[in-house]
CSV table of C-alpha atoms in Angstrom, one decimal:
chain,number,residue,atom,x,y,z
A,67,MET,CA,1.1,6.2,32.5
A,68,GLU,CA,1.0,6.6,29.2
A,69,PHE,CA,4.5,7.9,26.7
A,70,ARG,CA,3.1,7.9,23.3
A,71,THR,CA,-0.6,8.8,21.6
A,72,LYS,CA,-1.6,6.0,20.1
A,73,VAL,CA,-4.0,6.6,16.9
A,74,ASN,CA,-7.5,5.2,17.6
A,75,ILE,CA,-8.9,3.7,14.2
A,76,ASP,CA,-12.9,2.6,13.9
A,77,LYS,CA,-13.6,-0.6,12.9
A,78,PRO,CA,-14.9,-0.9,9.6
A,79,SER,CA,-18.3,-2.6,8.5
A,80,TRP,CA,-16.5,-5.1,6.4
A,81,SER,CA,-13.3,-7.3,7.1
A,82,ILE,CA,-10.5,-9.1,4.4
A,83,SER,CA,-11.0,-12.5,3.4
A,84,PRO,CA,-7.7,-14.6,2.6
A,85,THR,CA,-9.2,-14.7,-0.7
A,86,ASP,CA,-9.5,-11.3,-1.8
A,87,ARG,CA,-7.5,-9.6,-4.6
A,88,PHE,CA,-5.9,-6.5,-3.9
A,89,LEU,CA,-5.0,-3.4,-5.5
A,90,PHE,CA,-2.2,-1.0,-4.2
A,91,VAL,CA,-1.7,2.0,-6.5
A,92,GLY,CA,0.1,5.1,-5.2
A,93,SER,CA,3.5,6.1,-3.7
A,94,CYS,CA,6.4,3.5,-2.8
A,95,PHE,CA,5.1,3.3,0.7
A,96,ALA,CA,2.1,1.5,-1.1
A,97,SER,CA,4.3,-1.0,-2.7
A,98,SER,CA,6.0,-1.4,0.4
A,99,MET,CA,2.4,-2.7,2.2
A,100,ALA,CA,1.7,-4.4,-0.8
A,101,GLN,CA,4.7,-6.8,-0.6
A,102,ILE,CA,4.0,-7.5,3.2
A,103,LEU,CA,0.3,-8.6,1.6
A,104,ALA,CA,2.2,-10.5,-1.2
A,105,ASP,CA,4.9,-12.5,1.2
A,106,ASN,CA,1.7,-13.7,3.3
A,107,GLN,CA,0.0,-15.4,0.3
A,108,PHE,CA,-2.4,-12.7,-0.5
A,109,ARG,CA,-3.3,-12.1,-4.0
A,110,THR,CA,-1.8,-8.7,-4.3
A,111,MET,CA,-1.3,-5.9,-7.6
A,112,ALA,CA,0.7,-3.2,-6.7
A,113,ASN,CA,1.7,-0.2,-9.1
A,114,PRO,CA,1.0,-1.9,-12.5
A,115,PHE,CA,2.3,0.8,-14.4
A,116,GLY,CA,4.9,2.3,-11.8
A,117,VAL,CA,4.4,4.1,-8.7
A,118,MET,CA,2.5,6.9,-8.5
A,119,TYR,CA,3.0,9.8,-6.0
A,120,ASN,CA,-0.2,12.5,-6.6
A,121,PRO,CA,-3.9,12.0,-7.4
A,122,VAL,CA,-3.8,12.5,-10.8
A,123,SER,CA,-1.1,10.0,-11.6
A,124,VAL,CA,-3.2,7.6,-9.5
A,125,LEU,CA,-6.0,8.3,-11.3
A,126,HIS,CA,-4.3,7.6,-14.9
A,127,THR,CA,-3.1,4.1,-13.5
A,128,ILE,CA,-7.2,3.2,-12.3
A,129,GLU,CA,-7.7,5.0,-16.0
A,130,LYS,CA,-5.8,2.4,-17.6
A,131,LEU,CA,-6.9,-0.5,-15.8
A,132,HIS,CA,-10.6,0.5,-16.4
A,133,THR,CA,-10.0,0.2,-20.1
A,134,GLN,CA,-8.6,-3.5,-20.0
A,135,GLY,CA,-12.0,-4.8,-19.0
A,136,ASP,CA,-12.5,-8.0,-17.0
A,137,SER,CA,-8.5,-8.6,-17.1
A,138,ILE,CA,-8.1,-7.3,-13.6
A,139,ILE,CA,-11.2,-7.3,-11.3
A,140,PRO,CA,-9.6,-6.4,-7.4
A,141,ASP,CA,-12.2,-7.0,-4.2
A,142,VAL,CA,-10.0,-4.4,-1.9
A,143,ALA,CA,-8.0,-1.1,-3.4
A,144,ILE,CA,-5.6,1.0,-1.6
A,145,LEU,CA,-4.9,4.3,-2.6
A,146,THR,CA,-1.6,5.9,-1.1
A,147,PHE,CA,-1.3,9.5,-2.1
A,148,GLY,CA,2.2,11.1,-1.4
A,149,THR,CA,2.4,14.8,-2.6
A,150,ASN,CA,0.0,17.5,-4.7
A,151,ARG,CA,2.7,18.5,-6.5
A,152,VAL,CA,2.4,17.4,-10.3
A,153,TYR,CA,4.7,17.9,-13.4
A,154,ILE,CA,2.9,19.5,-16.7
A,155,LEU,CA,4.7,19.0,-20.1
A,156,LYS,CA,5.1,22.5,-21.3
A,157,GLU,CA,4.0,21.1,-24.7
A,158,THR,CA,0.9,19.9,-24.5
A,159,GLY,CA,0.0,21.1,-21.2
A,160,GLU,CA,-0.9,17.2,-19.8
A,161,ILE,CA,0.2,16.1,-16.4
A,162,VAL,CA,3.1,13.4,-16.8
A,163,ASP,CA,3.5,10.5,-14.4
A,164,ASN,CA,7.2,10.7,-14.8
A,165,CYS,CA,9.4,12.9,-16.7
A,166,GLN,CA,11.7,10.0,-18.5
A,167,LYS,CA,14.9,12.1,-17.4
A,168,ARG,CA,14.0,14.0,-19.9
A,169,PRO,CA,15.6,17.9,-19.4
A,170,GLN,CA,13.5,19.9,-16.8
A,171,SER,CA,13.0,22.5,-19.0
A,172,LEU,CA,10.3,20.7,-20.8
A,173,PHE,CA,7.9,20.4,-17.6
A,174,MET,CA,6.2,23.2,-15.3
A,175,GLU,CA,5.7,22.4,-11.6
A,176,LYS,CA,2.7,22.8,-9.8
A,177,SER,CA,1.3,22.2,-7.0
A,178,LEU,CA,-2.3,20.9,-6.8
A,179,THR,CA,-5.6,22.7,-4.9
A,180,VAL,CA,-7.9,20.8,-2.5
A,181,GLU,CA,-10.6,20.8,-5.2
A,182,GLU,CA,-8.3,19.3,-8.0
A,183,CYS,CA,-7.1,16.4,-5.6
A,184,ALA,CA,-10.8,15.8,-4.6
A,185,GLU,CA,-12.1,15.3,-7.9
A,186,SER,CA,-9.2,13.0,-9.1
A,187,VAL,CA,-9.6,11.1,-5.9
A,188,SER,CA,-13.3,11.1,-6.6
A,189,ARG,CA,-13.1,9.8,-10.1
A,190,SER,CA,-11.1,7.1,-8.7
A,191,VAL,CA,-13.9,5.6,-6.6
A,192,GLU,CA,-15.9,6.2,-9.0
A,193,LEU,CA,-13.8,3.8,-11.8
A,194,LEU,CA,-13.4,1.5,-9.3
A,195,ARG,CA,-16.8,1.2,-8.7
A,196,GLN,CA,-17.7,0.8,-12.0
A,197,MET,CA,-14.8,-2.4,-12.3
A,198,ASN,CA,-16.8,-3.8,-9.3
A,199,PRO,CA,-19.5,-2.8,-7.7
A,200,ASN,CA,-18.8,-4.7,-4.4
A,201,ILE,CA,-15.2,-3.3,-4.3
A,202,LYS,CA,-14.1,-1.8,-0.5
A,203,ILE,CA,-11.9,1.1,-1.2
A,204,VAL,CA,-9.4,2.4,1.5
A,205,LEU,CA,-7.8,6.0,1.1
A,206,THR,CA,-4.4,7.0,3.0
A,207,VAL,CA,-1.7,9.4,2.8
A,208,SER,CA,2.1,8.2,3.1
A,209,PRO,CA,3.8,9.0,5.9
A,210,ILE,CA,6.9,9.5,3.7
A,211,ARG,CA,8.4,13.3,4.3
A,212,TYR,CA,9.7,15.2,1.1
A,213,SER,CA,12.9,17.1,1.6
A,214,LYS,CA,12.8,18.2,-1.8
A,215,TYR,CA,9.9,20.8,-0.9
A,216,GLY,CA,11.3,21.8,2.4
A,217,TYR,CA,9.9,20.8,5.4
A,218,HIS,CA,7.3,23.3,5.7
A,219,GLY,CA,6.5,22.9,1.9
A,220,SER,CA,6.0,19.3,2.5
A,221,ARG,CA,3.3,20.1,5.7
A,222,ILE,CA,1.5,22.0,3.4
A,223,SER,CA,1.4,19.2,0.9
A,224,LYS,CA,0.3,16.4,3.2
A,225,ALA,CA,-2.1,19.0,4.6
A,226,THR,CA,-3.9,19.7,1.0
A,227,LEU,CA,-4.1,15.5,0.3
A,228,LEU,CA,-5.7,15.5,3.7
A,229,LEU,CA,-8.1,17.8,3.1
A,230,ALA,CA,-8.8,16.5,-0.4
A,231,VAL,CA,-9.5,12.8,1.5
A,232,ASP,CA,-11.6,14.3,3.8
A,233,LYS,CA,-14.1,15.9,0.9
A,234,VAL,CA,-14.2,12.8,-0.6
A,235,LEU,CA,-15.0,11.0,2.8
A,236,ASP,CA,-18.0,13.6,2.9
A,237,THR,CA,-19.3,12.2,-0.4
A,238,VAL,CA,-18.7,8.9,-1.2
A,239,CYS,CA,-18.5,5.6,0.5
A,240,CYS,CA,-14.8,4.7,1.2
A,241,ASP,CA,-12.5,4.0,4.1
A,242,TYR,CA,-9.5,6.0,5.3
A,243,PHE,CA,-6.5,4.4,7.5
A,244,PRO,CA,-3.9,6.9,9.3
A,245,SER,CA,-1.3,5.8,7.8
A,246,TYR,CA,0.4,9.3,7.8
A,247,GLU,CA,-1.1,10.0,11.6
A,248,ILE,CA,0.7,6.4,12.7
A,249,LEU,CA,4.2,7.8,11.9
A,250,ASP,CA,4.1,11.4,12.7
A,251,ASP,CA,1.9,11.6,16.0
A,252,GLU,CA,2.0,8.0,17.2
A,253,LEU,CA,5.6,7.0,16.2
A,254,ARG,CA,7.1,10.5,16.0
A,255,ASP,CA,10.4,9.7,16.6
A,256,TYR,CA,13.6,9.8,14.3
A,257,ARG,CA,14.4,6.1,15.3
A,258,PHE,CA,11.2,5.0,13.6
A,259,TYR,CA,12.6,6.5,10.2
A,260,ALA,CA,15.3,4.7,7.8
A,261,GLU,CA,18.8,6.4,7.4
A,262,ASP,CA,17.8,8.9,5.2
A,263,MET,CA,15.3,10.4,8.3
A,264,ILE,CA,12.9,10.9,5.0
A,265,HIS,CA,11.0,7.2,4.6
A,266,PRO,CA,9.9,5.1,7.5
A,267,SER,CA,12.1,2.4,8.8
A,268,ASN,CA,10.9,-1.4,8.4
A,269,GLN,CA,10.2,-1.3,11.7
A,270,SER,CA,7.8,1.1,11.3
A,271,VAL,CA,6.0,-0.1,7.8
A,272,ASN,CA,5.7,-3.4,9.8
A,273,TYR,CA,3.9,-1.8,12.7
A,274,ILE,CA,1.5,0.1,10.0
A,275,PHE,CA,1.0,-2.7,8.5
A,276,GLU,CA,0.3,-4.6,12.4
A,277,ARG,CA,-2.5,-1.7,12.4
A,278,PHE,CA,-3.9,-2.1,9.2
A,279,SER,CA,-4.3,-5.8,9.7
A,280,GLU,CA,-5.6,-5.9,13.0
A,281,THR,CA,-8.3,-3.2,11.5
A,282,TYR,CA,-9.5,-5.2,8.6
A,283,PHE,CA,-8.1,-8.9,8.4
A,284,SER,CA,-11.3,-10.9,9.5
A,285,GLU,CA,-10.6,-14.1,11.7
A,286,GLU,CA,-9.9,-15.8,9.0
A,287,SER,CA,-7.5,-14.1,7.7
A,288,LYS,CA,-5.9,-14.1,10.9
A,289,ARG,CA,-5.5,-17.8,11.1
A,290,PHE,CA,-4.6,-17.8,7.2
A,291,VAL,CA,-1.7,-15.6,7.9
A,292,ALA,CA,-0.6,-17.8,11.8
A,293,GLU,CA,-1.2,-20.9,9.1
A,294,TYR,CA,1.2,-19.8,6.6
A,295,ARG,CA,4.0,-18.7,9.2
A,296,PRO,CA,5.7,-21.4,9.7
A,297,ILE,CA,5.0,-22.6,5.7
A,298,ARG,CA,7.2,-19.2,5.0
A,299,GLN,CA,9.8,-19.6,7.7
A,300,ALA,CA,10.5,-23.3,6.0
A,301,LEU,CA,11.1,-21.5,2.4
A,302,ASN,CA,13.3,-19.1,3.6
A,303,HIS,CA,15.5,-21.9,5.8
A,304,ARG,CA,18.8,-22.2,4.0
A,305,PHE,CA,21.1,-25.6,4.1
A,306,PHE,CA,24.5,-25.4,4.9
A,307,ASN,CA,24.5,-28.3,1.9
A,308,PRO,CA,21.4,-27.7,-0.2
A,309,GLU,CA,22.3,-30.7,-2.3
A,310,SER,CA,21.8,-32.8,0.4
A,311,GLU,CA,19.7,-35.8,1.1
A,312,GLU,CA,18.1,-33.7,4.0
A,313,SER,CA,17.7,-30.6,2.4
A,314,ARG,CA,16.5,-32.3,-1.2
A,315,GLN,CA,13.6,-33.9,1.4
A,316,PHE,CA,13.1,-30.9,3.6
A,317,TYR,CA,12.4,-28.8,0.3
A,318,ARG,CA,9.8,-31.9,-1.2
A,319,GLN,CA,7.8,-31.5,2.3
A,320,THR,CA,7.7,-28.0,2.5
A,321,GLN,CA,6.4,-27.7,-1.3
A,322,GLU,CA,3.8,-30.5,-0.5
A,323,ARG,CA,2.7,-28.4,2.7
A,324,LEU,CA,2.7,-25.1,0.4
A,325,ALA,CA,0.4,-26.8,-2.2
A,326,ALA,CA,-2.0,-28.4,0.5
A,327,PHE,CA,-1.7,-24.9,2.2
A,328,LYS,CA,-3.0,-23.1,-1.2
A,329,GLU,CA,-5.6,-25.9,-2.1
A,330,LYS,CA,-7.1,-25.3,1.3
A,331,TYR,CA,-8.1,-21.5,0.3
A,332,HIS,CA,-8.5,-22.0,-3.2
A,333,LEU,CA,-5.6,-19.9,-4.0
A,334,LEU,CA,-4.0,-22.7,-7.0
């Protein structure tokens, strides 16, 4: 007997290798996912210009990276959208990424339409493809709820993003990963949320990452993670007396194992 509805995820036509370079742009959920990859020695960049919650702000980050030319060329990009709400500076009419603690009276709040969201997402995909024609792009909607808008408003915002992403997927070749659906439909219980009842718990984030790795990791990437696991455990080990000869020898041996691991996978 099944006591939950597991979200089915289609197997993509490509897979992640240990040497791929990752770019995560979007909400704080994107940063959480990126951190897990970084903790496992994958080369990862997350939100280089700060956390971005809406599709226009995500586009602003991609535009800045695009102007930097060859300095940053990811193999895999994961774009995570949190809300369709934006703040517009009244003086200029521009959408800002961060109000920088300026008075609220200087800004006007607006909800982007499905078409406006889709246009920003499509432009982000286009610029990423200009940076790397072979880039693999994954679109996802953050599972974080927004109590600020009221829970009905939060649902409307997520629905707008889901419709926009679906519209983009009809016209460009990208993948969709159901982060939102996994927490909302598969886990769907407050015990999978953090204490604020808004953000997913660490357990939820780890489970969503597990589903992500099952979907996208190549067999080589799975071996890569398994091989690094005992090294990571050794690096995190804390001795009662860190100045003892035993702990110094353990540290040297661990660093040697880490260097050999990086050399094997060309990560140096």
